[in-house]
CSV table of C-alpha atoms in Angstrom, one decimal:
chain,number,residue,atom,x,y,z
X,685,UNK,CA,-69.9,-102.7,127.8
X,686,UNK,CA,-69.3,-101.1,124.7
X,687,UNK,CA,-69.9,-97.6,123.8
X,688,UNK,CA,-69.1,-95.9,120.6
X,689,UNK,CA,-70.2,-92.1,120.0
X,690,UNK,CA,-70.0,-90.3,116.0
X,691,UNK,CA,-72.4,-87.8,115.0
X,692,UNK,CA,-75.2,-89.0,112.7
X,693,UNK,CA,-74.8,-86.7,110.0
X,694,UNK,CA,-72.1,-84.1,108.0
X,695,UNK,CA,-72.3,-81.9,105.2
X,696,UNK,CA,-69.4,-80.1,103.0
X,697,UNK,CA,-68.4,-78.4,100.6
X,698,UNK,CA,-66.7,-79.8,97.5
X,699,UNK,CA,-63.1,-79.0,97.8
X,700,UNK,CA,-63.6,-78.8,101.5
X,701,UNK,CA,-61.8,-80.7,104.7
X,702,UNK,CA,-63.9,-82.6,106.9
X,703,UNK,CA,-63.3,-83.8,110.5
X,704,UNK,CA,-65.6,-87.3,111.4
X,705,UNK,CA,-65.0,-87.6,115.2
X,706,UNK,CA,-66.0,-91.2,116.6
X,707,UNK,CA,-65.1,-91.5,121.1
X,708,UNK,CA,-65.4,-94.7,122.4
X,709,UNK,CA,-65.6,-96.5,125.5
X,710,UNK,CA,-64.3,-100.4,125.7
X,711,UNK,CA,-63.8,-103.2,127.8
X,712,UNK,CA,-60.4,-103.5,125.8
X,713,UNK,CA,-58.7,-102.3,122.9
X,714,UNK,CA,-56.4,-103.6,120.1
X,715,UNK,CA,-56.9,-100.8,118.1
X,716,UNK,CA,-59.9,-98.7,115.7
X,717,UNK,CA,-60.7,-99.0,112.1
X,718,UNK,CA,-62.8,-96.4,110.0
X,719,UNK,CA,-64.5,-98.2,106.9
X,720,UNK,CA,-66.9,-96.4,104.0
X,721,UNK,CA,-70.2,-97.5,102.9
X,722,UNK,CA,-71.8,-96.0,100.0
X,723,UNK,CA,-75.7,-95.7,99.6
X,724,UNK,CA,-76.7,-99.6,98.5
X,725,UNK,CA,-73.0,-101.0,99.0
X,726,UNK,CA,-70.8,-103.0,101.5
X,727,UNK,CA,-68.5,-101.2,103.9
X,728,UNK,CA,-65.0,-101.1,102.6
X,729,UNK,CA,-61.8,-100.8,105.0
X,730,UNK,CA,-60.2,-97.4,105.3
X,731,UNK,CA,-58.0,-97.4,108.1
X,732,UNK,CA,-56.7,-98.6,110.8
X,733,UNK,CA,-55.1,-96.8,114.3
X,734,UNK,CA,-53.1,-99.1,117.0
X,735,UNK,CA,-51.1,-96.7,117.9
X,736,UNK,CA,-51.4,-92.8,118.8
X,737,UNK,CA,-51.5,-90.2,116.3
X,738,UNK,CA,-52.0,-89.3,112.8
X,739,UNK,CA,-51.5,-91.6,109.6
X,740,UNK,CA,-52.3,-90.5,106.5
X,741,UNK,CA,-53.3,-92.1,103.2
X,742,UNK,CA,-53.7,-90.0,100.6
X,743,UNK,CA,-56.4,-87.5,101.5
X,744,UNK,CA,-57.7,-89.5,104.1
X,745,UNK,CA,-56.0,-89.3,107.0
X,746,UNK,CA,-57.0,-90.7,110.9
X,747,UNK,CA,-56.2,-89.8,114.2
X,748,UNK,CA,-56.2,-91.6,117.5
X,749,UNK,CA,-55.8,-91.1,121.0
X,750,UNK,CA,-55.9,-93.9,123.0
X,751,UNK,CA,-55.6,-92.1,126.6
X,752,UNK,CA,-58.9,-89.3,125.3
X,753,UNK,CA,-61.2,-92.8,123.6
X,754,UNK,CA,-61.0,-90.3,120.6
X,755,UNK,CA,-60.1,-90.9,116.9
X,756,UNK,CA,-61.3,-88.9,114.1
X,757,UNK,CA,-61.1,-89.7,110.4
X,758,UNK,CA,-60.2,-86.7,108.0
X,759,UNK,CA,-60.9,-85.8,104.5
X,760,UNK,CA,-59.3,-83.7,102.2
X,761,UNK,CA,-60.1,-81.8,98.9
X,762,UNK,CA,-63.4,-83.5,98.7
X,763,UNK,CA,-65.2,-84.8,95.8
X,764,UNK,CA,-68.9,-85.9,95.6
X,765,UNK,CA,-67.5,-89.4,95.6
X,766,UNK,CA,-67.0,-89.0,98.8
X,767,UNK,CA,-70.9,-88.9,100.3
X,768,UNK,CA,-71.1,-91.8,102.1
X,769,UNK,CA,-71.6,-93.4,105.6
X,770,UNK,CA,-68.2,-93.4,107.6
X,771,UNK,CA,-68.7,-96.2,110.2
X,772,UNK,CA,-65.7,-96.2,113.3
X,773,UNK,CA,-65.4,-99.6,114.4
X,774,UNK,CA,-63.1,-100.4,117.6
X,775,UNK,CA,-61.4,-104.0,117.9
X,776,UNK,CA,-61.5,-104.8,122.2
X,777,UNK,CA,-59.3,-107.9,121.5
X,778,UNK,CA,-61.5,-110.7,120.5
X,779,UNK,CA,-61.4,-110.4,116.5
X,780,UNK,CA,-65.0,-109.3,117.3
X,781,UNK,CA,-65.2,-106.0,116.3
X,782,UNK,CA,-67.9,-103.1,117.5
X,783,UNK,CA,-69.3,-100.7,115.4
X,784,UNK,CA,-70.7,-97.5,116.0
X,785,UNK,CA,-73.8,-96.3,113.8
X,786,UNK,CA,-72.1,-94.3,111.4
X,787,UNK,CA,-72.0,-90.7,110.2
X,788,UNK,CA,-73.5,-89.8,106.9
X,789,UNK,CA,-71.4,-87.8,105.1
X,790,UNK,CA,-73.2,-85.1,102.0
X,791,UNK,CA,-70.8,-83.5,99.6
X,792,UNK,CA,-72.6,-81.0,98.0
X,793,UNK,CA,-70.9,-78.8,95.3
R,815,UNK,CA,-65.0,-116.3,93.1
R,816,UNK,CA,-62.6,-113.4,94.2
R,817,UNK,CA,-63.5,-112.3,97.5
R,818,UNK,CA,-66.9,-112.8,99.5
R,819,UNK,CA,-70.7,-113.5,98.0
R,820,UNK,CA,-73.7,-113.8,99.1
R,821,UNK,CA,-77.0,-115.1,97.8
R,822,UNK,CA,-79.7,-113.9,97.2
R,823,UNK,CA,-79.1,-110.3,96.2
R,824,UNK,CA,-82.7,-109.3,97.7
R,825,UNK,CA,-85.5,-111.5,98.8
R,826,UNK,CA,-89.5,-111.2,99.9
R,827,UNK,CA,-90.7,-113.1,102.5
R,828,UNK,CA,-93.7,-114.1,103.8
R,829,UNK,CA,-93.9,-114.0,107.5
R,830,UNK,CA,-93.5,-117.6,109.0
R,831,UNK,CA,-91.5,-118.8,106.4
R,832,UNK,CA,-88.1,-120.4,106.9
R,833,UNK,CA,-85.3,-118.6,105.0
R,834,UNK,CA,-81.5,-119.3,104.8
R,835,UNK,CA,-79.1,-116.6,103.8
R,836,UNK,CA,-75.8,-118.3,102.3
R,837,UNK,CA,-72.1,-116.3,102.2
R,838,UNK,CA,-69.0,-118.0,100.6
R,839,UNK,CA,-65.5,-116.7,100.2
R,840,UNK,CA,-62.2,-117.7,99.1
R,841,UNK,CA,-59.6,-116.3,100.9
R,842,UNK,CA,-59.1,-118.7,103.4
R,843,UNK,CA,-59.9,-116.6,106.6
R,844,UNK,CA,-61.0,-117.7,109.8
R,845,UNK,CA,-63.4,-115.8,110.9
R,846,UNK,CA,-66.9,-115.3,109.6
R,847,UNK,CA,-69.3,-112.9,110.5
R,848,UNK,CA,-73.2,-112.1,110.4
R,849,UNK,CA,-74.5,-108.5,110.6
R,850,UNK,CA,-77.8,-107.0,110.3
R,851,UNK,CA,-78.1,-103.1,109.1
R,852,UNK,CA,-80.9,-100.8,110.2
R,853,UNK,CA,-81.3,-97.2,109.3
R,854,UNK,CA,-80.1,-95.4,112.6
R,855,UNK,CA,-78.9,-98.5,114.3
R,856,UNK,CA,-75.4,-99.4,112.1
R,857,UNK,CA,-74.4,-102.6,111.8
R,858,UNK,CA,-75.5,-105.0,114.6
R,859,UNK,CA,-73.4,-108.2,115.1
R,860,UNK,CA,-76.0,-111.3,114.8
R,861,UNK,CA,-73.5,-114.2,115.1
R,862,UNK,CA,-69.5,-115.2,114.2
R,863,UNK,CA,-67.6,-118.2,113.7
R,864,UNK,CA,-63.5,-117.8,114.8
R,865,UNK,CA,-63.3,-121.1,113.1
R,866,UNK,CA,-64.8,-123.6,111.1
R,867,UNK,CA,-66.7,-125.9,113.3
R,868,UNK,CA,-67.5,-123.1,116.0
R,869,UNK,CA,-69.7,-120.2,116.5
R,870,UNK,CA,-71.0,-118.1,119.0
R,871,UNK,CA,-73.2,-115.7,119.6
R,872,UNK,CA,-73.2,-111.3,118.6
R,873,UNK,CA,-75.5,-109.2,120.0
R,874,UNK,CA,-79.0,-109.6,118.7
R,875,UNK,CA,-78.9,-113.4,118.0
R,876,UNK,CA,-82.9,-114.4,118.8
R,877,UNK,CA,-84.1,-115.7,115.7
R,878,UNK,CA,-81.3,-116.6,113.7
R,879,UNK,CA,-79.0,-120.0,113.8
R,880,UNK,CA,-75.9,-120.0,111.8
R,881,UNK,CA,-73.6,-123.4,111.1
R,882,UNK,CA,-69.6,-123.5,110.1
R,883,UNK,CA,-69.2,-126.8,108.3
R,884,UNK,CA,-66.2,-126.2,106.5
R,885,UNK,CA,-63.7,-122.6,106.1
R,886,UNK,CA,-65.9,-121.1,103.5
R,887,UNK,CA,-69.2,-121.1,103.9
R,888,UNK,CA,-71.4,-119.3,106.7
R,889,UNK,CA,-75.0,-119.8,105.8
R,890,UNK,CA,-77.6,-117.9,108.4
R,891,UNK,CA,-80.6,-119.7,109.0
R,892,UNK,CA,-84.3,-117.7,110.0
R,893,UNK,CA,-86.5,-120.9,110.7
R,894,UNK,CA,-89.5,-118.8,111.0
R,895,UNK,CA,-89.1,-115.0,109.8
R,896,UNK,CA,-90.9,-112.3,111.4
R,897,UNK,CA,-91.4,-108.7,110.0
R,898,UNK,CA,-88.8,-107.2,112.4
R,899,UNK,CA,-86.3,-109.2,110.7
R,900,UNK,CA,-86.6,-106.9,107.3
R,901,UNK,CA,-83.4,-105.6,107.1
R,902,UNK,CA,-80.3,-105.8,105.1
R,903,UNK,CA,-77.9,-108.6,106.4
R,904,UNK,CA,-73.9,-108.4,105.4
R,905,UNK,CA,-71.7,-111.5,106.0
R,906,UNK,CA,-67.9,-110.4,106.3
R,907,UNK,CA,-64.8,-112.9,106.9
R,908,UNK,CA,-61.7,-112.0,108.5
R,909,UNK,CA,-58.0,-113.4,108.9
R,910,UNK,CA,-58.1,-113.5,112.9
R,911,UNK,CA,-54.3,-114.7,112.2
R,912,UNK,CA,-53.7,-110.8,110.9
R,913,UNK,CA,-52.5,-108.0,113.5
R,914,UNK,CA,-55.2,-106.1,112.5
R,915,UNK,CA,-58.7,-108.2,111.7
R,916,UNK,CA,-59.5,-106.4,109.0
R,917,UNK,CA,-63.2,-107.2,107.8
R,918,UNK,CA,-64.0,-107.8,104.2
R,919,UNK,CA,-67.7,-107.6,103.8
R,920,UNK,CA,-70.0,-109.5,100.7
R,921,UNK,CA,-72.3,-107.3,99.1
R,922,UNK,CA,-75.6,-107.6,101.0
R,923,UNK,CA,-78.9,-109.3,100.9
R,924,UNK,CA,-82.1,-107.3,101.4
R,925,UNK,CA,-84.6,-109.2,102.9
R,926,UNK,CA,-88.2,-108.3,103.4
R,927,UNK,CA,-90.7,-110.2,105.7
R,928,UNK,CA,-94.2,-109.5,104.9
């Protein structure tokens, strides 16, 4: 079966760092995305982990550990753009991706 | 077109009533996916196609048929709607020739069965 954990909901601070954790447990595992949806709007692709460790684009960055099931997705120097739903997504191998329910993220000022 | 659409933006329906949800895109990928989006659920795969001319089924299928004619089209079918089928459905394509299967979703279609 599939199992993928991330809390339901965040809040920050404008200017803040956030930390969106997301554990998984798979039958397999090619590798983890993160994607953003804002209120009303399509998810949009963020990132993507194959491999352990951080990667960093910009200020977001997102972290994996394949031997923990753990990845988190982290945001710098916020802005209110960045409320949204943050949605991990893990790819077991058969281009048929599971998602997990999302975390909702509030940027207040 | 650039990208992935869907039609209609939002519809009403009245319970019983058959409905078919179309998605298009252009970039030539082989894989095409349905999803249905409740609050507190995420997205919930309804069916895919890994190419044109076969699909298969995701996880909440009952009540929904889908068809892959050709590369670029992915139409889902609800031959008789229910209310528990108000919800908003996303199509997304991906290149499932790509390392990484990125999915690029259309913008959504809000239905509403009544």
């Amino acid at each position: 079966g599939q199992n993928i954990d991330q809390p339901t909901e965040m809040t920050a601070t404008e200017g803040a760092i956030v930390q969106i954790n997301c554990t998984y447990q798979t039958s397999g595992f090619n590798g983890l995305f993160w994607y953003q949806q804002h209120a009303g709007e399509a998810p949009t692709f963020l990132s993507y982990n194959v491999l352990d460790g951080l990667e960093e684009k910009g200020r977001f960055s997102s972290f994996l550990s394949r031997s923990k099931g753990y990845s988190y997705l982290l945001l710098k120097e916020l802005q209110m753009k960045d409320s949204a739903s943050y949605l991990c997504a893990v790819n077991p191998g058969s281009y048929i991706p599971t998602f997990g329910r999302g975390t909702s993220l509030i940027v207040h000022p | 077109i650039a990208g992935i659409t869907q039609a209609p933006t939002s519809q009403i329906l009245a319970a019983g009533r058959r409905m078919t949800l179309r998605c298009t895109q252009d970039m030539r990928h082989n894989a095409m996916y349905w999803y249905r989006q409740d609050l507190g659920l995420g997205l919930r795969l309804i069916h895919y196609s890994n190419t044109a001319g076969t699909t298969g089924k995701g996880e909440v299928p009952d009540g929904y048929s889908v068809s892959r004619a050709n590369t670029d089209d992915f139409p889902l079918t609800l031959a008789s709607a229910v209310p528990s089928q108000t919800s908003v459905y996303f199509c997304a394509s991906s290149d499932s020739g790509e390392d990484t299967d990125t999915q690029y979703f259309g913008p959504g279609t809000r239905l509403t069965v009544l």
